[in-house]
XYZ file of N, CA and C in Angstrom:
348
model
N -39.866 -8.643 8.472
C -39.760 -7.129 8.238
C -39.986 -6.687 6.840
N -39.827 -7.662 5.961
C -40.308 -7.170 4.576
C -41.850 -6.909 4.538
N -42.339 -8.120 4.974
C -43.951 -8.074 4.931
C -44.536 -6.975 5.643
N -43.883 -6.535 6.870
C -44.427 -5.358 7.509
C -44.314 -4.136 6.667
N -43.271 -3.887 5.972
C -43.030 -2.782 5.092
C -44.059 -2.902 4.012
N -44.322 -3.927 3.452
C -45.297 -3.998 2.320
C -46.545 -3.720 2.903
N -46.979 -4.247 4.021
C -48.279 -3.893 4.632
C -48.454 -2.428 5.010
N -47.365 -1.887 5.606
C -47.433 -0.561 5.891
C -47.529 0.508 4.801
N -46.768 0.186 3.780
C -46.763 0.946 2.491
C -47.859 0.549 1.362
N -48.528 -0.643 1.572
C -49.405 -1.111 0.468
C -48.888 -1.490 -0.751
N -47.683 -2.055 -0.796
C -46.908 -2.368 -1.961
C -46.418 -3.889 -1.712
N -46.073 -4.394 -2.935
C -45.374 -5.878 -3.049
C -44.039 -5.555 -3.587
N -43.043 -5.829 -2.814
C -41.771 -5.679 -3.160
C -41.170 -7.079 -3.994
N -40.744 -6.631 -5.109
C -40.165 -7.671 -6.025
C -38.765 -8.091 -5.592
N -37.960 -6.956 -4.939
C -36.653 -7.331 -4.526
C -36.202 -6.329 -3.457
N -34.976 -6.666 -3.047
C -34.473 -5.842 -1.921
C -32.996 -5.522 -2.236
N -32.578 -4.284 -2.028
C -31.310 -3.868 -2.197
C -30.634 -3.835 -0.838
N -29.385 -4.471 -0.768
C -28.696 -4.729 0.376
C -27.419 -4.010 0.348
N -26.942 -3.375 1.291
C -25.731 -2.685 1.418
C -24.902 -2.915 2.545
N -23.723 -2.513 2.566
C -22.874 -2.688 3.971
C -22.056 -4.087 4.022
N -21.520 -4.354 5.001
C -20.494 -5.384 5.226
C -21.206 -6.689 4.873
N -22.411 -6.914 5.293
C -23.251 -8.313 4.956
C -23.353 -8.468 3.604
N -23.416 -7.446 2.659
C -23.807 -7.693 1.312
C -22.481 -8.224 0.617
N -21.296 -8.170 1.197
C -19.950 -8.686 0.459
C -20.174 -10.246 0.274
N -20.891 -11.077 1.153
C -20.950 -12.486 1.046
C -21.846 -12.915 0.154
N -21.498 -13.601 -1.011
C -22.415 -14.030 -2.117
C -23.369 -15.145 -1.467
N -22.736 -15.944 -0.611
C -23.559 -17.092 -0.099
C -24.619 -16.668 0.670
N -24.347 -15.714 1.569
C -25.382 -15.139 2.371
C -26.539 -14.479 1.479
N -26.063 -13.731 0.426
C -27.194 -12.931 -0.302
C -27.956 -13.944 -1.048
N -27.321 -15.228 -1.410
C -28.207 -16.352 -1.937
C -29.175 -16.893 -0.985
N -28.842 -17.019 0.357
C -29.617 -17.523 1.390
C -30.658 -16.586 1.658
N -30.316 -15.115 1.524
C -31.476 -14.192 1.716
C -32.491 -14.295 0.653
N -32.092 -14.495 -0.606
C -32.952 -14.580 -1.673
C -33.905 -15.761 -1.567
N -33.362 -16.959 -1.266
C -34.033 -17.980 -1.012
C -35.167 -17.953 0.171
N -34.596 -17.417 1.287
C -35.514 -17.279 2.422
C -36.592 -16.180 2.166
N -36.218 -15.229 1.566
C -37.399 -14.145 1.211
C -38.106 -14.416 -0.035
N -37.624 -15.260 -0.696
C -38.330 -15.381 -2.122
C -38.307 -14.249 -3.102
N -37.295 -13.365 -2.751
C -37.278 -12.222 -3.490
C -35.904 -11.965 -4.151
N -35.801 -11.212 -5.147
C -34.447 -10.849 -5.723
C -33.726 -9.971 -4.686
N -32.420 -10.350 -4.440
C -31.596 -9.573 -3.699
C -30.505 -8.900 -4.595
N -30.419 -7.498 -4.543
C -29.492 -6.768 -5.226
C -28.413 -6.168 -4.476
N -27.199 -6.428 -4.798
C -26.188 -5.675 -3.998
C -25.362 -4.813 -4.880
N -24.746 -3.874 -4.288
C -23.810 -2.885 -5.110
C -22.449 -3.446 -4.891
N -21.597 -3.260 -5.901
C -20.286 -3.499 -5.845
C -19.344 -2.444 -4.987
N -20.205 -1.304 -4.868
C -19.616 -0.294 -3.949
C -19.887 -0.727 -2.531
N -18.752 -0.941 -1.721
C -18.934 -1.443 -0.454
C -19.093 -0.451 0.774
N -18.603 0.622 0.369
C -18.708 1.621 1.376
C -20.021 2.596 1.166
N -21.158 2.229 1.362
C -22.396 2.778 1.194
C -22.529 4.146 1.754
N -22.197 4.370 3.031
C -22.219 5.638 3.669
C -21.255 6.597 2.980
N -20.147 6.245 2.622
C -19.221 7.064 1.962
C -19.823 7.565 0.416
N -20.196 6.426 -0.151
C -20.832 6.763 -1.602
C -22.052 7.664 -1.387
N -23.036 7.466 -0.331
C -24.154 8.212 -0.362
C -23.856 9.763 0.057
N -22.691 9.740 0.985
C -22.349 11.248 1.164
C -21.714 11.887 -0.057
N -20.944 11.079 -0.791
C -20.449 11.668 -2.124
C -21.490 12.129 -3.119
N -22.270 11.123 -3.170
C -23.641 11.626 -4.156
C -24.342 12.655 -3.737
N -24.556 12.916 -2.548
C -25.263 14.011 -1.858
C -24.401 15.223 -2.158
N -23.136 15.113 -2.005
C -22.288 16.284 -2.382
C -22.236 16.668 -3.772
N -22.265 15.727 -4.679
C -22.344 15.897 -6.067
C -23.610 16.568 -6.396
N -24.801 16.059 -5.839
C -26.053 16.573 -6.059
C -25.984 18.227 -5.724
N -25.517 18.427 -4.490
C -25.413 19.740 -3.934
C -24.628 20.716 -4.842
N -23.453 20.228 -5.463
C -22.653 20.800 -6.320
C -23.250 20.994 -7.690
N -24.407 20.413 -7.916
C -24.871 20.567 -9.309
C -24.424 19.489 -10.294
N -23.682 18.428 -9.985
C -23.398 17.512 -10.742
C -24.470 16.630 -11.235
N -25.399 16.494 -10.408
C -26.892 15.710 -10.660
C -28.012 16.531 -10.558
N -28.914 16.470 -11.278
C -30.121 17.255 -11.152
C -31.106 16.718 -10.077
N -30.906 15.515 -9.708
C -31.790 14.831 -8.681
C -30.991 13.782 -8.032
N -31.601 13.374 -6.889
C -31.035 12.213 -6.095
C -31.375 10.733 -6.906
N -32.527 10.917 -7.707
C -32.720 9.668 -8.525
C -31.743 9.467 -9.630
N -31.317 10.636 -10.243
C -30.127 10.711 -11.196
C -28.890 10.226 -10.583
N -28.466 10.640 -9.267
C -27.334 10.259 -8.690
C -27.312 8.694 -8.526
N -28.327 8.116 -7.923
C -28.387 6.735 -7.622
C -28.548 5.933 -8.863
N -29.005 6.474 -10.036
C -28.785 5.803 -11.208
C -27.486 5.610 -11.681
N -26.569 6.600 -11.232
C -25.097 6.585 -11.714
C -24.408 5.461 -11.072
N -24.963 4.763 -10.048
C -24.494 3.487 -9.345
C -25.000 2.263 -9.906
N -26.052 2.231 -10.748
C -26.608 1.053 -11.115
C -25.773 0.145 -11.933
N -24.830 0.704 -12.542
C -23.847 -0.144 -13.324
C -23.203 -1.211 -12.493
N -23.075 -0.932 -11.193
C -22.216 -1.848 -10.213
C -23.061 -2.881 -9.530
N -24.362 -3.040 -9.953
C -25.217 -3.987 -9.205
C -25.201 -5.476 -9.594
N -25.294 -6.256 -8.546
C -25.187 -7.715 -8.690
C -26.540 -8.316 -8.117
N -27.016 -9.181 -8.840
C -28.442 -9.759 -8.363
C -28.301 -11.293 -7.979
N -29.036 -11.642 -7.083
C -29.047 -12.814 -6.494
C -30.553 -13.371 -6.573
N -30.967 -14.241 -7.326
C -32.499 -14.758 -7.450
C -32.725 -15.882 -6.643
N -33.928 -15.946 -6.054
C -34.364 -17.128 -5.129
C -34.094 -18.441 -6.245
N -33.709 -19.501 -5.288
C -33.412 -20.807 -6.115
C -34.419 -21.799 -5.696
N -34.194 -22.996 -6.011
C -35.066 -24.121 -5.787
C -35.451 -24.366 -4.288
N -34.588 -24.059 -3.373
C -34.849 -24.312 -2.064
C -35.638 -23.265 -1.412
N -36.014 -22.249 -2.260
C -36.910 -21.070 -1.695
C -38.353 -21.601 -1.108
N -38.799 -22.622 -1.957
C -40.055 -23.389 -1.403
C -40.067 -23.960 -0.121
N -38.907 -24.609 0.325
C -38.695 -25.158 1.482
C -38.909 -24.115 2.704
N -38.317 -22.873 2.585
C -38.391 -21.842 3.499
C -39.760 -21.443 3.529
N -40.576 -21.389 2.510
C -42.065 -20.863 2.553
C -42.812 -21.857 3.433
N -42.546 -23.171 3.390
C -43.164 -24.216 4.258
C -42.723 -23.837 5.710
N -41.566 -23.747 6.006
C -41.010 -23.513 7.371
C -41.665 -22.121 7.948
N -41.687 -21.158 7.032
C -42.251 -19.865 7.566
C -43.757 -20.195 7.829
N -44.551 -20.833 7.248
C -45.942 -21.126 7.549
C -45.974 -21.756 8.849
N -45.101 -22.659 9.130
C -45.088 -23.302 10.545
C -44.738 -22.204 11.559
N -43.749 -21.331 11.350
C -43.369 -20.339 12.310
C -44.536 -19.362 12.633
N -45.296 -19.028 11.420
C -46.592 -18.215 11.589
C -47.577 -18.805 12.478
N -47.700 -20.085 12.549
C -48.627 -20.935 13.453
C -48.216 -20.889 14.748
N -46.884 -21.130 15.001
C -46.284 -21.308 16.261
C -46.059 -19.938 17.034
N -45.780 -18.849 16.354
C -45.527 -17.798 17.128
C -46.579 -17.254 18.058
N -47.722 -17.095 17.590
C -48.957 -16.627 18.446
C -48.873 -17.651 19.877
N -48.690 -18.967 19.527
C -49.080 -19.830 20.779
C -47.793 -19.679 21.701
N -46.440 -19.467 21.098
C -45.452 -19.337 21.921
C -44.927 -18.061 22.499
N -45.784 -16.966 21.879
C -45.325 -15.510 22.286
C -45.250 -15.254 23.862
N -46.434 -15.729 24.420
C -46.353 -15.348 25.925
C -45.380 -16.143 26.662
N -45.073 -17.406 26.286
C -44.102 -18.291 26.954
C -42.763 -17.584 26.717
N -42.480 -17.022 25.508
C -41.146 -16.514 25.166
C -40.920 -15.252 26.016
N -41.898 -14.487 26.323
C -41.984 -13.232 26.866
C -41.576 -13.571 28.393
N -42.342 -14.613 28.956
C -41.956 -14.960 30.413
C -40.465 -15.487 30.576
N -39.978 -16.167 29.496
C -38.672 -16.664 29.534
C -37.545 -15.362 29.544
N -38.017 -14.435 28.812
C -37.177 -13.227 28.655
C -37.383 -12.416 29.992
N -38.311 -12.594 30.770
C -38.581 -11.832 32.014
C -39.224 -10.510 31.689
N -39.872 -10.331 30.589
C -40.512 -9.162 30.220
C -39.508 -8.079 29.689
N -38.296 -8.353 29.422
C -37.385 -7.464 28.961
C -37.346 -7.454 27.501
N -37.019 -6.394 26.788
C -37.121 -6.283 25.448
C -35.582 -6.513 24.914
């Protein structure tokens, strides 16, 4: 998914911001960093939907001049998870996956019976 976004927008992402329930687990965030080879950044604010609605309301009320300024107000609560030594192992496995997927795609589609 990350590579698809990079290709679609012509950018290289150095990191990914993660919100919601899955962002609470530090081990899971570390695994994500290792697998993607990118910095994973989480917010200590766990209710992202509520926080986003509040920031939008504050922007509308004139508390912030822009959404960029509103988002910057949350930056103090960020936690980073950098890729570790095992990141290279995932790179090798991903290369194998990229070789296998085109070979197996037709068979996997037949196993699913053509359903999405």
